Short mmCIF file of C-alpha atoms in Angstrom, two decimals:
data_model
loop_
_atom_site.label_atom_id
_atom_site.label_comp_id
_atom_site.label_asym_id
_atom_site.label_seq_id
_atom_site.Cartn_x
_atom_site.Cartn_y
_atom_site.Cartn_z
CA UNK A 1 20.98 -29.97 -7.21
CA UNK A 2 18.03 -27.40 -8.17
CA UNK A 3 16.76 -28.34 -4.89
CA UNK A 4 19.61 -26.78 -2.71
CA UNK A 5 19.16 -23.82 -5.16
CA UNK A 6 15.28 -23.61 -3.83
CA UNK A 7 16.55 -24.17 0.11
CA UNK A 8 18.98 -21.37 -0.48
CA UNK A 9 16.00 -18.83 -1.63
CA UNK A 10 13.75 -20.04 1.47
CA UNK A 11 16.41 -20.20 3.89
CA UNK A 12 17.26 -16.16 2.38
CA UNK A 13 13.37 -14.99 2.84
CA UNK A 14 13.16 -16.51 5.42
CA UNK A 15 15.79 -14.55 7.65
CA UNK A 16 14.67 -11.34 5.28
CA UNK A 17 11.32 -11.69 7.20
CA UNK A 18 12.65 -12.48 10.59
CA UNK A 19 15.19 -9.86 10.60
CA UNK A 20 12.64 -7.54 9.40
CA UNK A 21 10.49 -8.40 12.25
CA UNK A 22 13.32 -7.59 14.57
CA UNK A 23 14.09 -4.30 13.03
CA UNK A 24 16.60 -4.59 10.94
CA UNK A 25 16.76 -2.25 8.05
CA UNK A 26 15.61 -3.88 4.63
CA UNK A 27 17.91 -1.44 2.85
CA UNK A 28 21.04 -2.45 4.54
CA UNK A 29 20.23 -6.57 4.61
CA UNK A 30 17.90 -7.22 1.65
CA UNK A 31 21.35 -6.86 -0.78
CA UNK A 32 23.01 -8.95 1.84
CA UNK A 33 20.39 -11.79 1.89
CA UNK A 34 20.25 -11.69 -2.20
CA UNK A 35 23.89 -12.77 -2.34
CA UNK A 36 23.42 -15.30 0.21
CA UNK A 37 20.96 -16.95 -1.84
CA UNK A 38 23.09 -16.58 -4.73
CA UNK A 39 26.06 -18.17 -3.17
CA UNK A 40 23.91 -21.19 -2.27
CA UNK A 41 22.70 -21.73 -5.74
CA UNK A 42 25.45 -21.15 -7.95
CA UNK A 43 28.06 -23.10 -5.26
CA UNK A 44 25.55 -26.07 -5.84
CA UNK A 45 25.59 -26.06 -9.41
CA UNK A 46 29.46 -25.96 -9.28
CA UNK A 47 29.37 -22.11 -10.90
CA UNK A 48 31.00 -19.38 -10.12
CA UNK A 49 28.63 -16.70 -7.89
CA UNK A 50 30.01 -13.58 -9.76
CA UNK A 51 29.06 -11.49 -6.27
CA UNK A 52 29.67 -8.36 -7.22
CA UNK A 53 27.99 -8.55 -10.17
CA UNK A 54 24.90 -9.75 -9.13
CA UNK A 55 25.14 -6.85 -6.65
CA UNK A 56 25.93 -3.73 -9.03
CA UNK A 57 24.33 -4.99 -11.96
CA UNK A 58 21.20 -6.74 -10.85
CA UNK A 59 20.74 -5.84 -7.59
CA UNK A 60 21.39 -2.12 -7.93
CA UNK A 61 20.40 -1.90 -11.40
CA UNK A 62 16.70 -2.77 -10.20
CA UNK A 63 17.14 -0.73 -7.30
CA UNK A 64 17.17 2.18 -9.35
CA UNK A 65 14.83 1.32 -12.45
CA UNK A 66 12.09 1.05 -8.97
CA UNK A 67 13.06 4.65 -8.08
CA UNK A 68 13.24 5.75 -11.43
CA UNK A 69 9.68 4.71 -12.02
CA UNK A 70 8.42 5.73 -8.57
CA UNK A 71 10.20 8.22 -7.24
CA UNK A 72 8.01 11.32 -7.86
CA UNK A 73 5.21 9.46 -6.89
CA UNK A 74 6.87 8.65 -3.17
CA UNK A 75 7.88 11.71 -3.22
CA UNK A 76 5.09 14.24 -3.46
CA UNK A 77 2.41 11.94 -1.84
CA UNK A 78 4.46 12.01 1.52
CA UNK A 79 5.25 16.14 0.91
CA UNK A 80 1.28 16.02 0.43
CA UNK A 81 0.34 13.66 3.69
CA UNK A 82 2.73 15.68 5.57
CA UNK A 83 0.92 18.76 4.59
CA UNK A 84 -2.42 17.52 5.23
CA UNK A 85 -1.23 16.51 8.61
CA UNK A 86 0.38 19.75 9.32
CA UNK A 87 -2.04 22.16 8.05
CA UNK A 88 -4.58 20.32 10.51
CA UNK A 89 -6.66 18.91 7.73
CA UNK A 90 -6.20 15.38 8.37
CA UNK A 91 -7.78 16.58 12.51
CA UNK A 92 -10.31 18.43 10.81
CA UNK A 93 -11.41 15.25 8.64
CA UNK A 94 -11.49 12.59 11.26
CA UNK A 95 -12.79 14.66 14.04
CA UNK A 96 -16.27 16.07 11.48
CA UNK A 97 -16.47 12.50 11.03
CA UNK A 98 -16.43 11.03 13.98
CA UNK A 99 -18.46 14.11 15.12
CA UNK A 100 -21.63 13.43 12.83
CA UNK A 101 -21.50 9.44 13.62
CA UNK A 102 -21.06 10.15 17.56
CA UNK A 103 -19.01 7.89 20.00
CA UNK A 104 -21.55 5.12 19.71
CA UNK A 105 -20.37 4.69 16.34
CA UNK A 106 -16.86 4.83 17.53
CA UNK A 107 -15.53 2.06 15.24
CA UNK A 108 -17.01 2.82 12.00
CA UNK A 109 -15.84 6.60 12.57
CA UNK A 110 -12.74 4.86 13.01
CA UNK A 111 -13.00 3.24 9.80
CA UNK A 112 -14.29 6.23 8.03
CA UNK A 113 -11.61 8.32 8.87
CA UNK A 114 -8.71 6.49 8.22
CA UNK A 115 -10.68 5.47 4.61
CA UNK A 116 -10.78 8.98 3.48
CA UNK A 117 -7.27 10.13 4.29
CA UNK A 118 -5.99 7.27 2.86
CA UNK A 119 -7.63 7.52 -0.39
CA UNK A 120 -6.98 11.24 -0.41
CA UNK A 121 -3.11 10.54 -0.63
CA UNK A 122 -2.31 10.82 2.70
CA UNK A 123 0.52 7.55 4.18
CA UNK A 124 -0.45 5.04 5.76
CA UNK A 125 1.93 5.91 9.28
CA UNK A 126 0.46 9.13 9.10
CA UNK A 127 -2.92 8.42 9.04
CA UNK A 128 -2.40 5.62 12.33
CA UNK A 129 -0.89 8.71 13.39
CA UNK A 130 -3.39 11.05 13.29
CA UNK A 131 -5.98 9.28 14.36
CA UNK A 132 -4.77 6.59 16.99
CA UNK A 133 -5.83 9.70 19.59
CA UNK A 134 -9.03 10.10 18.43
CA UNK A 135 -10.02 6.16 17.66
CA UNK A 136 -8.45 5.60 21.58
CA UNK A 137 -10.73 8.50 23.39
CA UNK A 138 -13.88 7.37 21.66
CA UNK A 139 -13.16 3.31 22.27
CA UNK A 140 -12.59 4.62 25.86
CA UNK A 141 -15.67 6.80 26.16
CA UNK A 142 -18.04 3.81 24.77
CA UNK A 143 -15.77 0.73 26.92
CA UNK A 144 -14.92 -0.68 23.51
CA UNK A 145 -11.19 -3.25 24.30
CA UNK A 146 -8.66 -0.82 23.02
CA UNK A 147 -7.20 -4.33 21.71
CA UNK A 148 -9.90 -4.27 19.03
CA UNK A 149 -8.45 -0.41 17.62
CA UNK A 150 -5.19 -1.42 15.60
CA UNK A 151 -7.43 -3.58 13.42
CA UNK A 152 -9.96 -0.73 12.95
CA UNK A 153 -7.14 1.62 11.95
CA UNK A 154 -5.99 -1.27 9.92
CA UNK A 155 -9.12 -1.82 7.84
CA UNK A 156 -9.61 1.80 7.45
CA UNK A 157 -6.16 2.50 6.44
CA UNK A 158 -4.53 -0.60 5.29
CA UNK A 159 -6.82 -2.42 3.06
CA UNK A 160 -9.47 -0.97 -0.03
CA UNK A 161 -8.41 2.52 -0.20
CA UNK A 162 -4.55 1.36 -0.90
CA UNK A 163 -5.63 -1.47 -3.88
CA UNK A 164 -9.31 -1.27 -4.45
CA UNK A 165 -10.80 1.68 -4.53
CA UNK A 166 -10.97 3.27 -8.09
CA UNK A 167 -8.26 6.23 -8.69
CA UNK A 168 -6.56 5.43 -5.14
CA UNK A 169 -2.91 7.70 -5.60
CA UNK A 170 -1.67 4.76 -3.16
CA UNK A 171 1.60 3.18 -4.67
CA UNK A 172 -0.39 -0.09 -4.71
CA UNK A 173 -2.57 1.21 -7.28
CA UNK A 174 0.30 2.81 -9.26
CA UNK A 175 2.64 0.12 -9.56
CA UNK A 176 0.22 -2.16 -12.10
CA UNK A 177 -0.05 0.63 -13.94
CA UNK A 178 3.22 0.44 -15.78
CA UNK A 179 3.10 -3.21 -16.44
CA UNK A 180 -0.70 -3.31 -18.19
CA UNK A 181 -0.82 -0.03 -19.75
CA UNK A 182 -4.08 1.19 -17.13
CA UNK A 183 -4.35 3.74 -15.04
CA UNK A 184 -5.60 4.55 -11.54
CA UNK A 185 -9.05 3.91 -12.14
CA UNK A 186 -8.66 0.08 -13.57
CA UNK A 187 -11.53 -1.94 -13.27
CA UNK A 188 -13.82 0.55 -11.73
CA UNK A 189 -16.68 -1.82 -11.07
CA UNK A 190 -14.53 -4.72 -9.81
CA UNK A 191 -12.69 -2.50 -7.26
CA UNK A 192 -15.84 -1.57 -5.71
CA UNK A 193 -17.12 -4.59 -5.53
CA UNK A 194 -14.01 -5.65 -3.34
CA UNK A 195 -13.97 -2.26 -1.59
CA UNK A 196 -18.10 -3.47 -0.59
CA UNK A 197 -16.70 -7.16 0.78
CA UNK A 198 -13.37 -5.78 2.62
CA UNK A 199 -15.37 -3.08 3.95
CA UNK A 200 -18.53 -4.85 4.91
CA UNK A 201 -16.71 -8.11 6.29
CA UNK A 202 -14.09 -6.26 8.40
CA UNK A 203 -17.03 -3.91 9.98
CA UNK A 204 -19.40 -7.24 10.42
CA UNK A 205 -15.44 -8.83 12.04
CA UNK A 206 -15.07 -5.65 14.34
CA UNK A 207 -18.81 -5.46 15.61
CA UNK A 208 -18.83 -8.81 16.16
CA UNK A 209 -15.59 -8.81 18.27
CA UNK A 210 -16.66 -6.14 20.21
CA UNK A 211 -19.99 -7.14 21.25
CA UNK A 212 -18.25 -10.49 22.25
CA UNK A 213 -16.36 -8.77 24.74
CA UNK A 214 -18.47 -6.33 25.99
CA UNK A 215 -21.01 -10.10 26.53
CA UNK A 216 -17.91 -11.14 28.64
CA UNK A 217 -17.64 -7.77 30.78
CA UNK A 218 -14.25 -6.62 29.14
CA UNK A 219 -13.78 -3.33 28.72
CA UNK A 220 -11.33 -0.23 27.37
CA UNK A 221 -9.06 -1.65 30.09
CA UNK A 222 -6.16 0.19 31.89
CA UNK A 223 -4.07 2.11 29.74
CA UNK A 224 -1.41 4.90 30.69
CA UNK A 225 -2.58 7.59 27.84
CA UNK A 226 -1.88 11.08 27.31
CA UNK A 227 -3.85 13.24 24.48
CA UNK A 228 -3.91 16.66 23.65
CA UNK A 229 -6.63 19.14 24.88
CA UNK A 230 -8.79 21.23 22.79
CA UNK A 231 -6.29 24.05 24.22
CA UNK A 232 -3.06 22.93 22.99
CA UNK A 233 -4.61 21.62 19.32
CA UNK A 234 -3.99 24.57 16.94
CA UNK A 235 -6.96 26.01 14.95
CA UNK A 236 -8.11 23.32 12.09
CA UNK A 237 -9.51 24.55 8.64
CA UNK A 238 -13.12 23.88 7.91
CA UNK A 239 -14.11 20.63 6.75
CA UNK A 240 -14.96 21.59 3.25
CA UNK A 241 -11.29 23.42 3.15
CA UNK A 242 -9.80 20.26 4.72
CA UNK A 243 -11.34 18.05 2.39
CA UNK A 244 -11.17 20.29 -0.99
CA UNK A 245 -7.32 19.06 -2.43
CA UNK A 246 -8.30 15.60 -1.71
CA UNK A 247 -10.98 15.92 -4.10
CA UNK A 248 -8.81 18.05 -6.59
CA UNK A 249 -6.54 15.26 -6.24
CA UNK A 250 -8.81 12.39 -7.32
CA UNK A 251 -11.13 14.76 -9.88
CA UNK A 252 -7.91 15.97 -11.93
CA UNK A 253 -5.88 12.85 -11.97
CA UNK A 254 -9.75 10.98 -13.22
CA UNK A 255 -9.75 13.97 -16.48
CA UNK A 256 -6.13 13.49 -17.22
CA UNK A 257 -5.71 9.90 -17.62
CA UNK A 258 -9.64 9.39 -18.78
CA UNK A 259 -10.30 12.50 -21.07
CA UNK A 260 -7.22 14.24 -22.04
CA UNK A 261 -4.05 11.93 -22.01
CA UNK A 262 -5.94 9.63 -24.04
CA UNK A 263 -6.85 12.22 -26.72
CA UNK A 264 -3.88 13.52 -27.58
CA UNK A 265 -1.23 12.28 -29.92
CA UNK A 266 1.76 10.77 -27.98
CA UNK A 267 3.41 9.74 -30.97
CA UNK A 268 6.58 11.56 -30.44
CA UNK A 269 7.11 9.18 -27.39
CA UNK A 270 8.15 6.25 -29.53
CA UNK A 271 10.95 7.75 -31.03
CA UNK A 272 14.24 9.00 -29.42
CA UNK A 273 15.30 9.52 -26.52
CA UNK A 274 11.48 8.26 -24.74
CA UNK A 275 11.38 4.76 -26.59
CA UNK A 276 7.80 4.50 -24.58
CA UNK A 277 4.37 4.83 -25.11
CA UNK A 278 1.78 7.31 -24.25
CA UNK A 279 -0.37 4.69 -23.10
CA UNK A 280 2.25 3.55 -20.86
CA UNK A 281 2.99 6.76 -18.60
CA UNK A 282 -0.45 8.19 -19.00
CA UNK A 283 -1.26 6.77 -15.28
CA UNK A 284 2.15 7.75 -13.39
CA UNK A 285 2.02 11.33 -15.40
CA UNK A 286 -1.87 11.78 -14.14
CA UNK A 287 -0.94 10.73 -10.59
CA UNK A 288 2.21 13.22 -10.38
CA UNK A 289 0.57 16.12 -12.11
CA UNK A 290 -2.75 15.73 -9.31
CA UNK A 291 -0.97 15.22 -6.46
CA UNK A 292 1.58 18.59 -7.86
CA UNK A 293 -1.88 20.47 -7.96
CA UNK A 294 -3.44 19.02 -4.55
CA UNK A 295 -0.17 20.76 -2.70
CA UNK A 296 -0.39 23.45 -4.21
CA UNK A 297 -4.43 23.77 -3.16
CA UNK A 298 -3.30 22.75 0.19
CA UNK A 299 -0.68 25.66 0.58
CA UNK A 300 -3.08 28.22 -0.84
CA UNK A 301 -6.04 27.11 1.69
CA UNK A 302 -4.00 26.81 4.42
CA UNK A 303 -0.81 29.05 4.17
CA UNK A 304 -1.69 31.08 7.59
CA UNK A 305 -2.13 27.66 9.35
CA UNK A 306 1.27 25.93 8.31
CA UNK A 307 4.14 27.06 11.04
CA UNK A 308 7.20 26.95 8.43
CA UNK A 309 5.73 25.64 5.07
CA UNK A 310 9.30 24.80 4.03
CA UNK A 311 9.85 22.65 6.79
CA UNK A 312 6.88 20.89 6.44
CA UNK A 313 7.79 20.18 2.74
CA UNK A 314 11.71 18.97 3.97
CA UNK A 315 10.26 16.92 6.27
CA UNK A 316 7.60 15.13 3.62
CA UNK A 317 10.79 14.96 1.12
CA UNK A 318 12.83 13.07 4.08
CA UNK A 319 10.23 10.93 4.51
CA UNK A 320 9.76 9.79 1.09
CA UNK A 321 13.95 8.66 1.06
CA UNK A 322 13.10 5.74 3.41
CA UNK A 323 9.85 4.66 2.20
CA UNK A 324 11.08 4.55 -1.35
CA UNK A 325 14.28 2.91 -0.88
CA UNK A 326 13.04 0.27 1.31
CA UNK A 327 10.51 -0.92 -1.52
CA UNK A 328 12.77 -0.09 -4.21
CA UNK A 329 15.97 -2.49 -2.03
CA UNK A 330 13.04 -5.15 -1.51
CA UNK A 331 12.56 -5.05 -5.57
CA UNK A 332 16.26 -5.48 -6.55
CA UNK A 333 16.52 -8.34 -4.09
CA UNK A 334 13.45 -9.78 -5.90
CA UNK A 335 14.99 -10.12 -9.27
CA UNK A 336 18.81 -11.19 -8.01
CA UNK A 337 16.78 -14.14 -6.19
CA UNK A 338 14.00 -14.23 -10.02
CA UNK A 339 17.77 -14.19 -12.08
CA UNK A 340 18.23 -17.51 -10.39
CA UNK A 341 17.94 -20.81 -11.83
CA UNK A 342 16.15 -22.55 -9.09
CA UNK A 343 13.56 -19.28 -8.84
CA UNK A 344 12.46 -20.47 -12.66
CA UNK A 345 11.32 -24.33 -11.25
CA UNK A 346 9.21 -21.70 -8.56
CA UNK A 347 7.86 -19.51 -11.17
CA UNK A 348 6.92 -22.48 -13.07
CA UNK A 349 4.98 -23.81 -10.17
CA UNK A 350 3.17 -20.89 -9.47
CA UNK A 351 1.48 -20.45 -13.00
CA UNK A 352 0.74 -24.19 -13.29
CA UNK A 353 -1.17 -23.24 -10.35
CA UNK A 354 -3.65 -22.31 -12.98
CA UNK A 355 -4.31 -21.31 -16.40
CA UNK A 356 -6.09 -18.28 -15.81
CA UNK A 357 -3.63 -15.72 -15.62
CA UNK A 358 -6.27 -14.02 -13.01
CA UNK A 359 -5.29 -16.78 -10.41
CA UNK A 360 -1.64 -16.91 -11.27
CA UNK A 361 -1.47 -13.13 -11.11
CA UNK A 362 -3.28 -12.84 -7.34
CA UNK A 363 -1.40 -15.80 -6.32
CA UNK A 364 2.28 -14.59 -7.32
CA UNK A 365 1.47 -11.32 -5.96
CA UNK A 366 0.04 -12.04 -2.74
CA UNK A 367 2.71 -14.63 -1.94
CA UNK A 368 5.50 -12.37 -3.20
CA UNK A 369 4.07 -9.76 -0.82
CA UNK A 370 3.70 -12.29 2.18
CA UNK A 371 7.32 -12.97 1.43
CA UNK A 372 8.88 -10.09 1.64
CA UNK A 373 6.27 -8.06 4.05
CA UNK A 374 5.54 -5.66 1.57
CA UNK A 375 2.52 -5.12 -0.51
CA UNK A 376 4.42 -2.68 -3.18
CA UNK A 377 7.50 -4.93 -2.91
CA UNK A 378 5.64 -7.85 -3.82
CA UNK A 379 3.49 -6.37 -6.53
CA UNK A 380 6.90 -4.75 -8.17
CA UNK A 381 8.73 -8.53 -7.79
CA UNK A 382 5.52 -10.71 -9.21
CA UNK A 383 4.89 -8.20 -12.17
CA UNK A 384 8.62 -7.61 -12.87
CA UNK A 385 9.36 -11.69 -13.29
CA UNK A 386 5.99 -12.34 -14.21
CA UNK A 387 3.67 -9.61 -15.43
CA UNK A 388 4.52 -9.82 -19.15
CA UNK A 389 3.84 -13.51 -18.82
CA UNK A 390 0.14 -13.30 -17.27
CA UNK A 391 -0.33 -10.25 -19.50
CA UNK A 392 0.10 -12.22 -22.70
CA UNK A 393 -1.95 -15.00 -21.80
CA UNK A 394 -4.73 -12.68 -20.57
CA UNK A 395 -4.75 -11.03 -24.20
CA UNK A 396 -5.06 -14.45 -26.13
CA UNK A 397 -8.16 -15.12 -23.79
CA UNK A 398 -9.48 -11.66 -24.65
CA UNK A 399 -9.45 -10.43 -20.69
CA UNK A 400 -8.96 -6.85 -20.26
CA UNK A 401 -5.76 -6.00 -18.13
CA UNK A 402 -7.61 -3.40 -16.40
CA UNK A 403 -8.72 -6.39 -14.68
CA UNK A 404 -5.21 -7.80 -13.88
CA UNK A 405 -4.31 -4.13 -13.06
CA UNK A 406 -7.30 -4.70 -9.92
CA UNK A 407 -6.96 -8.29 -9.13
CA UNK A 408 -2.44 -7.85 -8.67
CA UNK A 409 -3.64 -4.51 -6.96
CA UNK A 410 -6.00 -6.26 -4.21
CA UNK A 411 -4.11 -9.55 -3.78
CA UNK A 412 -0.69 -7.60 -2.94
CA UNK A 413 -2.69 -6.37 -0.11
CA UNK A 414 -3.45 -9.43 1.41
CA UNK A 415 -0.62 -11.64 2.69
CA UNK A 416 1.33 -8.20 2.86
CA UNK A 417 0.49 -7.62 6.41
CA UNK A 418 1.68 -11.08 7.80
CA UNK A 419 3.58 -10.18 11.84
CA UNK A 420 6.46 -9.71 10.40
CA UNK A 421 5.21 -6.15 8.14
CA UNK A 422 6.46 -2.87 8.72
CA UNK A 423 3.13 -1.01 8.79
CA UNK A 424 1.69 -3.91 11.36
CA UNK A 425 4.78 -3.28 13.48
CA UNK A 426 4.61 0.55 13.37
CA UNK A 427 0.96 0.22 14.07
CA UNK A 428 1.17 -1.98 16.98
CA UNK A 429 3.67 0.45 18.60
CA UNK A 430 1.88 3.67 18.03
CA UNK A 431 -1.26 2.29 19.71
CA UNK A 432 0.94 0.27 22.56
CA UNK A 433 -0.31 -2.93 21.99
CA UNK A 434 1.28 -6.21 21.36
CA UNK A 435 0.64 -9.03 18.78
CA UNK A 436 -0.73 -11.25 21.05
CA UNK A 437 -3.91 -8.28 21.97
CA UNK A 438 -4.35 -7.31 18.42
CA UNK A 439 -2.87 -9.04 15.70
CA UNK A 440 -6.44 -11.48 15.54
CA UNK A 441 -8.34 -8.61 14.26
CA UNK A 442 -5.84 -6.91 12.17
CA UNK A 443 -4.85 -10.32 10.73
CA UNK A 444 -8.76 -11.16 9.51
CA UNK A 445 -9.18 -7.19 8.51
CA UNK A 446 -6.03 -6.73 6.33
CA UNK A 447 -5.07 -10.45 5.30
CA UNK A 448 -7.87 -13.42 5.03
CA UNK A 449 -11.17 -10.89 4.25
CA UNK A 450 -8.94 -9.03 1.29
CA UNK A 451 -7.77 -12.40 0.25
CA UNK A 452 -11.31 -13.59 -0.17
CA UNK A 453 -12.42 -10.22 -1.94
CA UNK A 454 -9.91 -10.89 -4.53
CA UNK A 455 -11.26 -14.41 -4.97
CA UNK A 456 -14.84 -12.73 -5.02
CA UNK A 457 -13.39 -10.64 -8.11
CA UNK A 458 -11.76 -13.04 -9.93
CA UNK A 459 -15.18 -14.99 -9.96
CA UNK A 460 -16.83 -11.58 -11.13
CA UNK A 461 -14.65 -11.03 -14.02
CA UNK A 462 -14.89 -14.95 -15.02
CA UNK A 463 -17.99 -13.28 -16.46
CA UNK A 464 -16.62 -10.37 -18.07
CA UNK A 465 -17.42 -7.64 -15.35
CA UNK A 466 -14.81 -4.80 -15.46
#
């Protein structure tokens, strides 16, 4: 009767994706959708579902291990986004940019932007944000389709600087980190070699869309648009300014977990009441101290610039409560549906996919994602039921994990951003277009060209490249 078991956990993703699509709150129907799929599979093995304690003692208990591990992480990366945005350093950034390259360059400055706030720290929605206005008036000023933008912010925003990139403060690059005992700048070499193909093949995708349609005579088309003037923009710090806690950010976190955490003695971590390693919250401690500094820089820089600096910090702390807690809900309904009997004949099929730990690793991760449109929600399900699993084998083949740190890190970035993800959605809707105008180019940009950089990578480390 296993096989009812499996329907039950398809027919519960299933309506987790479409009723994500629709807008339903993960938070408030991922628990929901768990015990579905626990009914099913117990009631057709003739057990008892034990609801409620699936729900406070799996469910919420992973719920909160997520935020335990995370939290601070969520939480001062949005307080620091929100500050970049507000100080005007996230304006200043894209608009030097796109300044130097010139409107004829209009999507790579695009690209460029989005790139650098992302890997300085700053979220995802704020970075589509911020520079949706600027991306629209230069597509407009050279006739590029404003159909073709959303997968220019996409590429810029939601692919290499989230999981490839070396020492990216994304959650994407964090979450490995626990799991393999790396840090934020795992498999240096590999993740630039994927940042090269994602970047390269998305630009080469974009161009070549773009000079399709301009061969056909479409243009910028008719949009009803409203941006703000030079006069109602508020004075923006210098570039240099603008981009200085971004590099504190990524300089500091590099020393800690590369020089100093790794030459100390973290000995008195193994005992009571830690019961951890050193080597196993040297990347989460090096992300939260750097980001702690890189607010601090950006309050000092820009203190005469910030209307209410408290404010801006409540609103970055709100904004971390949702972001968290939807990942974190999307985890605990991971492992009710992984505690399942009929998830173990699934788990079992995806590592006899292959015995390379490499392959079963992207695979579980990127399909985990696709499943529950959610790159960190993936990545946190596939290493939770899995990670100790691939990690083991990888060690008896003598592969490093900073390389399973980068290849989970990349693939949970691929299927992630099927229609039915929240950042595709939120996209779409800032820009005003529709899945049907833009999904094409975000769809190559964010899920088949990172898909094929990870396979690019895995191929790379077959011959010991780290």
């Amino acid at each position: 009767m296993q096989i009812i078991g499996i329907l039950g956990i398809i027919l519960s993703l299933g309506l987790l994706m479409y009723l994500a699509f629709r807008g339903f709150s993960v938070v408030a129907v991922a628990p929901l959708l768990a015990l579905l799929a626990v009914v099913i599979g117990t009631i057709s093995m003739g057990e008892d579902p034990h609801l409620m304690a699936h729900y406070t003692e799996v469910f919420m208990a992973s719920l909160g291990k997520y935020v335990r591990n995370y939290f601070p992480i969520f939480l001062l990366g949005a307080i620091f986004g929100k500050m970049l945005e507000d100080s005007g350093s996230a304006d200043s950034i894209s608009g030097f940019i796109t300044a130097k390259l010139g409107s004829h360059m209009a999507i790579l400055s695009v690209v460029l932007s989005c790139s650098l706030l992302t890997y300085g720290g700053v979220s995802l929605f704020v970075v589509a944000f911020a520079i949706y206005p600027i991306g629209a008036k230069l597509f407009k000023e050279v006739d590029i389709p404003k159909r073709i933008l959303p997968g220019a912010i996409a590429l810029g925003a939601f692919t290499y600087t989230m999981t490839a990139v070396p020492g990216s403060p994304q959650i994407q690059n964090a979450i490995p980190m626990k799991y393999f005992g790396t840090d934020a700048f795992a498999a240096p070499i590999l993740g630039i070699i994927a940042t090269i193909v994602m970047f390269g093949l998305g630009m080469f995708w974009l161009s070549f869309r773009a000079k399709t349609a301009k061969q056909k005579g479409e243009g910028y088309g008719e949009h009803n648009e409203h941006f703000k003037t030079s006069d109602e923009k508020k004075s923006l710090p210098p570039f240099a300014v603008a981009l200085a806690p971004i590099i504190a950010v990524l300089v500091i976190n590099y020393i800690l977990s590369r020089v100093i955490y790794p030459n100390i003695d973290g000995g008195y971590l193994e005992g009571e009441p830690y019961k951890t390693t050193l080597k196993a919250v040297t990347g989460n401690w090096s992300l939260i101290i750097a980001l702690f500094v890189g607010i601090i820089i950006t309050v000092i820089l820009n203190f005469k610039r910030f209307e209410d600096v408290v404010k801006t910090i409540t609103i970055g702390t709100n904004g971390s409560f949702l972001a968290i807690f939807n990942t974190a809900s999307e985890t605990g309904y991971g492992n009710v549906i992984a505690g399942l009997s009929a998830f173990a004949i699934i788990s079992a099929g995806i590592v006899s996919i292959s015995s390379n730990p490499l392959i079963g690793t992207a695979v579980s991760s990127s399909v985990l994602a696709g499943v529950t449109g959610s790159a960190s929600g993936g990545l946190s399900i596939a290493l939770e039921t899995m990670g100790k699993q691939f990690l083991e084998i990888a060690q008896t083949r003598g592969i490093n994990p900073q390389v399973l740190h980068r290849v989970a890190s990349i693939a949970c970035g691929g299927m992630d951003t099927l229609p039915h993800n929240g950042a595709v959605i939120t996209l779409l809707g800032i820009t005003g277009m529709t899945h049907k105008e833009s999904y094409a180019d975000i769809g190559m940009c964010t899920v088949i060209i990172p898909l094929i950089a990870v396979t690019i990578i895995i191929i790379f480390a077959s011959f010991g490249i780290v």
